[in-house]
Coordinates of N, CA and C in Angstrom, one line a residue:
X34 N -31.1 -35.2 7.4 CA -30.6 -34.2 8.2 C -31.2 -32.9 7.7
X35 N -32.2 -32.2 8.8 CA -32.7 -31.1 8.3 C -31.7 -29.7 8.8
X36 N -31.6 -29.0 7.6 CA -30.5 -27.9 8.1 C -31.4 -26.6 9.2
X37 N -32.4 -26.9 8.9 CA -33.7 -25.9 9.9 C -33.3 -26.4 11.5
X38 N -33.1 -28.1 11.7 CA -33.0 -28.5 12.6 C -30.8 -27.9 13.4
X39 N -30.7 -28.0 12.5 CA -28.6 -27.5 12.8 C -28.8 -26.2 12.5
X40 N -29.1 -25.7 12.0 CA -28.8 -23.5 12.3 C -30.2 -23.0 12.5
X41 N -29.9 -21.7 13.0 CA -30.8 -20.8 12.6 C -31.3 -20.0 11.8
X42 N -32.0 -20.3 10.7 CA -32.2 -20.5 9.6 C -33.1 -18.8 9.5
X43 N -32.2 -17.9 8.5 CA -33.6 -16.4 8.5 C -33.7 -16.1 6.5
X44 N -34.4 -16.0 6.2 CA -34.7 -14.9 5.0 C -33.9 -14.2 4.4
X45 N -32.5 -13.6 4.8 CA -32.2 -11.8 4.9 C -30.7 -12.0 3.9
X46 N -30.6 -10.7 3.4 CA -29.6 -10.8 2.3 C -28.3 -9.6 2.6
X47 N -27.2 -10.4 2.1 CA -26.8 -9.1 2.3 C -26.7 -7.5 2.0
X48 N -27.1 -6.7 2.8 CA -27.1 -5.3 1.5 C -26.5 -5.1 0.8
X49 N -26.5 -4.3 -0.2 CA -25.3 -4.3 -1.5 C -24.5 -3.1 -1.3
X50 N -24.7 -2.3 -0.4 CA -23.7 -0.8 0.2 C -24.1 -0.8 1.3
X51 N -23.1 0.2 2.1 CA -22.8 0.2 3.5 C -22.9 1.6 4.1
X52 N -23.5 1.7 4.9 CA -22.8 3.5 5.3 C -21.7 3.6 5.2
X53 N -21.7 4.6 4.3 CA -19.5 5.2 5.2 C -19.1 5.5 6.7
X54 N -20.0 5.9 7.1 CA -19.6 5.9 8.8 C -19.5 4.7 9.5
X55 N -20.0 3.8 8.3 CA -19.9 2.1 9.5 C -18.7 1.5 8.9
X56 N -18.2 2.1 7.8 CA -17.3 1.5 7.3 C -15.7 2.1 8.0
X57 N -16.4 3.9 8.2 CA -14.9 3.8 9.1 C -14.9 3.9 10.2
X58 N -16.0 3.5 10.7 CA -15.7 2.6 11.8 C -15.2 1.3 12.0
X59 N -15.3 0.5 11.5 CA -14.9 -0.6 11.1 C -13.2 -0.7 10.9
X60 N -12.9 0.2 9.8 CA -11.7 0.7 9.9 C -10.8 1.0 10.9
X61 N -11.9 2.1 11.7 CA -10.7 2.6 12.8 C -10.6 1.4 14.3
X62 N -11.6 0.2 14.3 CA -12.0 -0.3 15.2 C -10.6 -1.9 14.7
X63 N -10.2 -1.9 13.7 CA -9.4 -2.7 13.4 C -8.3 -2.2 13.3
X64 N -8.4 -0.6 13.5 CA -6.9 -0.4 13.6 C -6.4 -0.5 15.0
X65 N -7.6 -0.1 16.1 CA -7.3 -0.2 17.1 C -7.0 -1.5 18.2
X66 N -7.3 -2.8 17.1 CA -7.1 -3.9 18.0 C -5.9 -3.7 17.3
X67 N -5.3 -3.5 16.2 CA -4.0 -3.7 15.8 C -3.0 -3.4 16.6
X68 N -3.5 -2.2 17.3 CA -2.4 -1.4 18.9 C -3.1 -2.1 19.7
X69 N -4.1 -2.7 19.9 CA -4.1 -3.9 21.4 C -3.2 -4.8 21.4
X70 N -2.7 -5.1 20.1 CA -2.5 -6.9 19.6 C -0.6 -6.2 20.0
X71 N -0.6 -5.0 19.2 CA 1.4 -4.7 19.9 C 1.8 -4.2 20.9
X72 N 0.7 -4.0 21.7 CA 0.4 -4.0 23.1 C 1.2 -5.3 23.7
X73 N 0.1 -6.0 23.5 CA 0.5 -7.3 24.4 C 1.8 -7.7 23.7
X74 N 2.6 -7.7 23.3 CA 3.6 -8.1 22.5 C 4.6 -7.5 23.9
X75 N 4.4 -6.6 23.7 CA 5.6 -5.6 24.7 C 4.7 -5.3 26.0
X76 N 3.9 -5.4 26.3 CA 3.1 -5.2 27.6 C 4.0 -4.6 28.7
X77 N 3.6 -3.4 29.3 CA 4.8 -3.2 30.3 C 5.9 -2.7 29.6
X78 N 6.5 -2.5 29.2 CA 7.5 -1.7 28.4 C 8.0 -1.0 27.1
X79 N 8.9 -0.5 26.9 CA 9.2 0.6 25.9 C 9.1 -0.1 24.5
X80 N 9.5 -1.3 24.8 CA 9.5 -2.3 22.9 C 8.0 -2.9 22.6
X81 N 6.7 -1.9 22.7 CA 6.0 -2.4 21.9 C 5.8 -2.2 21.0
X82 N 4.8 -2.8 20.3 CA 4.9 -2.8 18.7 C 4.0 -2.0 18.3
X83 N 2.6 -1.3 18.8 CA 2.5 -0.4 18.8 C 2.7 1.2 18.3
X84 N 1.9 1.7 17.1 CA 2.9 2.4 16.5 C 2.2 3.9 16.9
X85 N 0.7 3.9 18.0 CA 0.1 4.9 18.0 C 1.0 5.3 19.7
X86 N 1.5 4.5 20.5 CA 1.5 4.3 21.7 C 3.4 4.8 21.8
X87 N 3.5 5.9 22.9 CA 4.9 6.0 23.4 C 5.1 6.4 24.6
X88 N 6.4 6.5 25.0 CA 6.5 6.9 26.2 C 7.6 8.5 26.0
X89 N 6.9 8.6 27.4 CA 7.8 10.4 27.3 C 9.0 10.4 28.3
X90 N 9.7 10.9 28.3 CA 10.9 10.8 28.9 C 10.9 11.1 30.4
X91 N 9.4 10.9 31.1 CA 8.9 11.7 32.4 C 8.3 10.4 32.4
X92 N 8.1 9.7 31.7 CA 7.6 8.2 32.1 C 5.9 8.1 31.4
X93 N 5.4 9.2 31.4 CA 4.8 9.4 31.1 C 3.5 8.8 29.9
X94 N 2.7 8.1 29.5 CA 2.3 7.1 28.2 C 1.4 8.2 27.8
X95 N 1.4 8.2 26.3 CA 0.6 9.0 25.2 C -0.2 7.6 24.4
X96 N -1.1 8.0 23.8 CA -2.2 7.3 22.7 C -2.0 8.4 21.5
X97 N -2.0 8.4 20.6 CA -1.9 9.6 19.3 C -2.5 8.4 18.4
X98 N -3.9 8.5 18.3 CA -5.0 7.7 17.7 C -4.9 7.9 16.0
X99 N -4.9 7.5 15.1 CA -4.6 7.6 14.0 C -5.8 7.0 12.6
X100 N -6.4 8.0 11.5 CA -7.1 7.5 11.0 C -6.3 7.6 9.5
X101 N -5.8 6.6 9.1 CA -5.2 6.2 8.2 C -3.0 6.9 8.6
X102 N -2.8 8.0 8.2 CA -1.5 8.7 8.5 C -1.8 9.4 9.4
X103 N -2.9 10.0 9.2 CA -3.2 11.4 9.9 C -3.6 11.3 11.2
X104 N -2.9 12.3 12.7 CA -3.5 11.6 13.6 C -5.0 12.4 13.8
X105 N -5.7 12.1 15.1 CA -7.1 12.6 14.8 C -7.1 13.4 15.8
X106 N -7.9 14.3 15.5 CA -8.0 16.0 16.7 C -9.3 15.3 17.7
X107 N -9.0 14.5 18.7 CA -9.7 14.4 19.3 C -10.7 15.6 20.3
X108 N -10.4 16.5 19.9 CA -10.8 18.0 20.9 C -10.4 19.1 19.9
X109 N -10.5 20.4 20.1 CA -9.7 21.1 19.4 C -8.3 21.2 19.7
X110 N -7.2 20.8 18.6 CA -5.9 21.4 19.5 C -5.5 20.0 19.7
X111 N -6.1 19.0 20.0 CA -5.4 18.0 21.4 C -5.4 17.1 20.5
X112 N -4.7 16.1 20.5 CA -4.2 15.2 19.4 C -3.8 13.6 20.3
X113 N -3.8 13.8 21.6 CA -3.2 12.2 22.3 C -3.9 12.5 23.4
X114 N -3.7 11.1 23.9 CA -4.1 10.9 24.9 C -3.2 10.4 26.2
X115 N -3.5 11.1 27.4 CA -2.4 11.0 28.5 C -2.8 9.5 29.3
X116 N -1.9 8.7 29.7 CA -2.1 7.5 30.2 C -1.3 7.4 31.5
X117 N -1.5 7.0 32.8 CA -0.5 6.6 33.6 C 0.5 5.1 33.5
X118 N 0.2 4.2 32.8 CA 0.9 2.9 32.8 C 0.3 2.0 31.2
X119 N 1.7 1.2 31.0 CA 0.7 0.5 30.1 C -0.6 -0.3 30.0
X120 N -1.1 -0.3 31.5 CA -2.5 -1.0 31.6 C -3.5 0.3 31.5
X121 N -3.1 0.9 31.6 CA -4.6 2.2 31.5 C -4.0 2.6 29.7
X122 N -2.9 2.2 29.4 CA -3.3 2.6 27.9 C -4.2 1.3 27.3
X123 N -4.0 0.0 27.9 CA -4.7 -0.9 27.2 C -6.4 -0.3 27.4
X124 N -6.9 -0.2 28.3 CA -7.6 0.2 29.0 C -8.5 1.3 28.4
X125 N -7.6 2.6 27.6 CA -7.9 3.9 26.9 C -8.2 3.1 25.8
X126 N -7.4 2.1 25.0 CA -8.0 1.8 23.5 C -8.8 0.9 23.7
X127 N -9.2 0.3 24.5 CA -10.7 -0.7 24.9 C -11.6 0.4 24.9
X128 N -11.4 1.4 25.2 CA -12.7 2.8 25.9 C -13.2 3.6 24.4
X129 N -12.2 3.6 23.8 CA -12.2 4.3 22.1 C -12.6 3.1 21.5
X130 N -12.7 1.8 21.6 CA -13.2 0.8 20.6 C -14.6 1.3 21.0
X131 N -15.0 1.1 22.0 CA -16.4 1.1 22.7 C -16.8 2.5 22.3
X132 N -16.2 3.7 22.1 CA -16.8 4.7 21.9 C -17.2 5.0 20.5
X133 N -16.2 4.2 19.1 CA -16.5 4.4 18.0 C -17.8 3.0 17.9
X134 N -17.3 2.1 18.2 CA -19.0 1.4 17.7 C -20.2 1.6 17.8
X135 N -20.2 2.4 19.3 CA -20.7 3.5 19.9 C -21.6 4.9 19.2
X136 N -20.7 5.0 18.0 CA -20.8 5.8 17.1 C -20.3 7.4 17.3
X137 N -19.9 7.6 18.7 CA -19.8 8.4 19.5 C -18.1 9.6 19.0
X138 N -17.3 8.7 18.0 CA -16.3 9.7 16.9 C -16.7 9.7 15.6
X139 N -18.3 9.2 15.3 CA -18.3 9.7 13.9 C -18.0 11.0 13.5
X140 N -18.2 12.0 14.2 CA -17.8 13.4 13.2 C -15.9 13.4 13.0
X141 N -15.4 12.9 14.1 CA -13.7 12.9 14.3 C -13.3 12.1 13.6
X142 N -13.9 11.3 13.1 CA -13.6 10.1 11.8 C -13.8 11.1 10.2
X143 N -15.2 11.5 10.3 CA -15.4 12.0 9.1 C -14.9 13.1 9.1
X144 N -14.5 14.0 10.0 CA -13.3 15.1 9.4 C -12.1 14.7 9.0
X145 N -11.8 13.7 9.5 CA -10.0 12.8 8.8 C -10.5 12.6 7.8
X146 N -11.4 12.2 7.8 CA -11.9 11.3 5.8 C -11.9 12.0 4.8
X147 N -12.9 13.6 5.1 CA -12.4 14.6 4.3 C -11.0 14.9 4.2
X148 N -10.4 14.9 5.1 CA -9.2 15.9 4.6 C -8.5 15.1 4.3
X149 N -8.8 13.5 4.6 CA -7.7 12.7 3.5 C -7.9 12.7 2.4
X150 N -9.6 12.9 1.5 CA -10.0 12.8 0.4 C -9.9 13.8 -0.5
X151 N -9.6 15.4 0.6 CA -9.3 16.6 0.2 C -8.0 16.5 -0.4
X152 N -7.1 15.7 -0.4 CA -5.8 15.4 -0.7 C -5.9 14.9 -1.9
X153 N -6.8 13.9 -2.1 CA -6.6 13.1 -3.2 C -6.6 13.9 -5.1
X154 N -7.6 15.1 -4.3 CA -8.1 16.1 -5.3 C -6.8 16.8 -6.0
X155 N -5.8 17.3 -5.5 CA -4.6 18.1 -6.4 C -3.9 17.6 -7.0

């Protein structure tokens, strides 16, 4: 049994470091299936498990995206995101997966990172 003949067989090793931007990406991309996964738990209503995701008393759905404790300034100032139903918030954290692998919040990641690491310092 030739293994050439059962996989695709390449050369390549793994690198021994990583970018930090790919790492919190990675990070933030597994925090965000974490709110997909308590999403579907509660789908449609107020008991999800979900801990970035709420509702407003106008019925209203928020996203308040989170890189470690801290939430992230998506803009200046603006900190969540406005949803009309629980299907357009599933919807908003499918759109922010795609936008961080994307690479497209590296800088909104690495300013959380500083100022979480700015903490670590006192």
């Amino acid at each position: 049994m030739a293994l050439e003949k059962q996989f695709n067989l390449e050369a390549a090793e793994k690198p021994k470091t990583t970018q930090p931007s790919h790492q919190r990406r990675q990070k933030f991309i597994a925090a965000i299936d974490k709110q997909l996964a308590g999403m579907a738990v509660g789908e449609g209503s107020n008991n999800s498990k979900s801990t970035w995701v709420w509702q407003s008393s106008k019925g209203d759905w928020f996203i308040s995206p989170r890189y470690g404790k801290a939430s992230l300034e998506l803009a200046p100032g603006l900190s969540a995101i406005k949803c009309t139903d629980a299907e357009d918030v599933v919807q908003n954290l499918e759109k922010l997966k795609t936008l961080t692998s994307d690479g497209k919040l590296d800088a909104v990641l690495e300013t959380a990172a500083t100022a979480i690491r700015s903490r670590f310092g006192k």
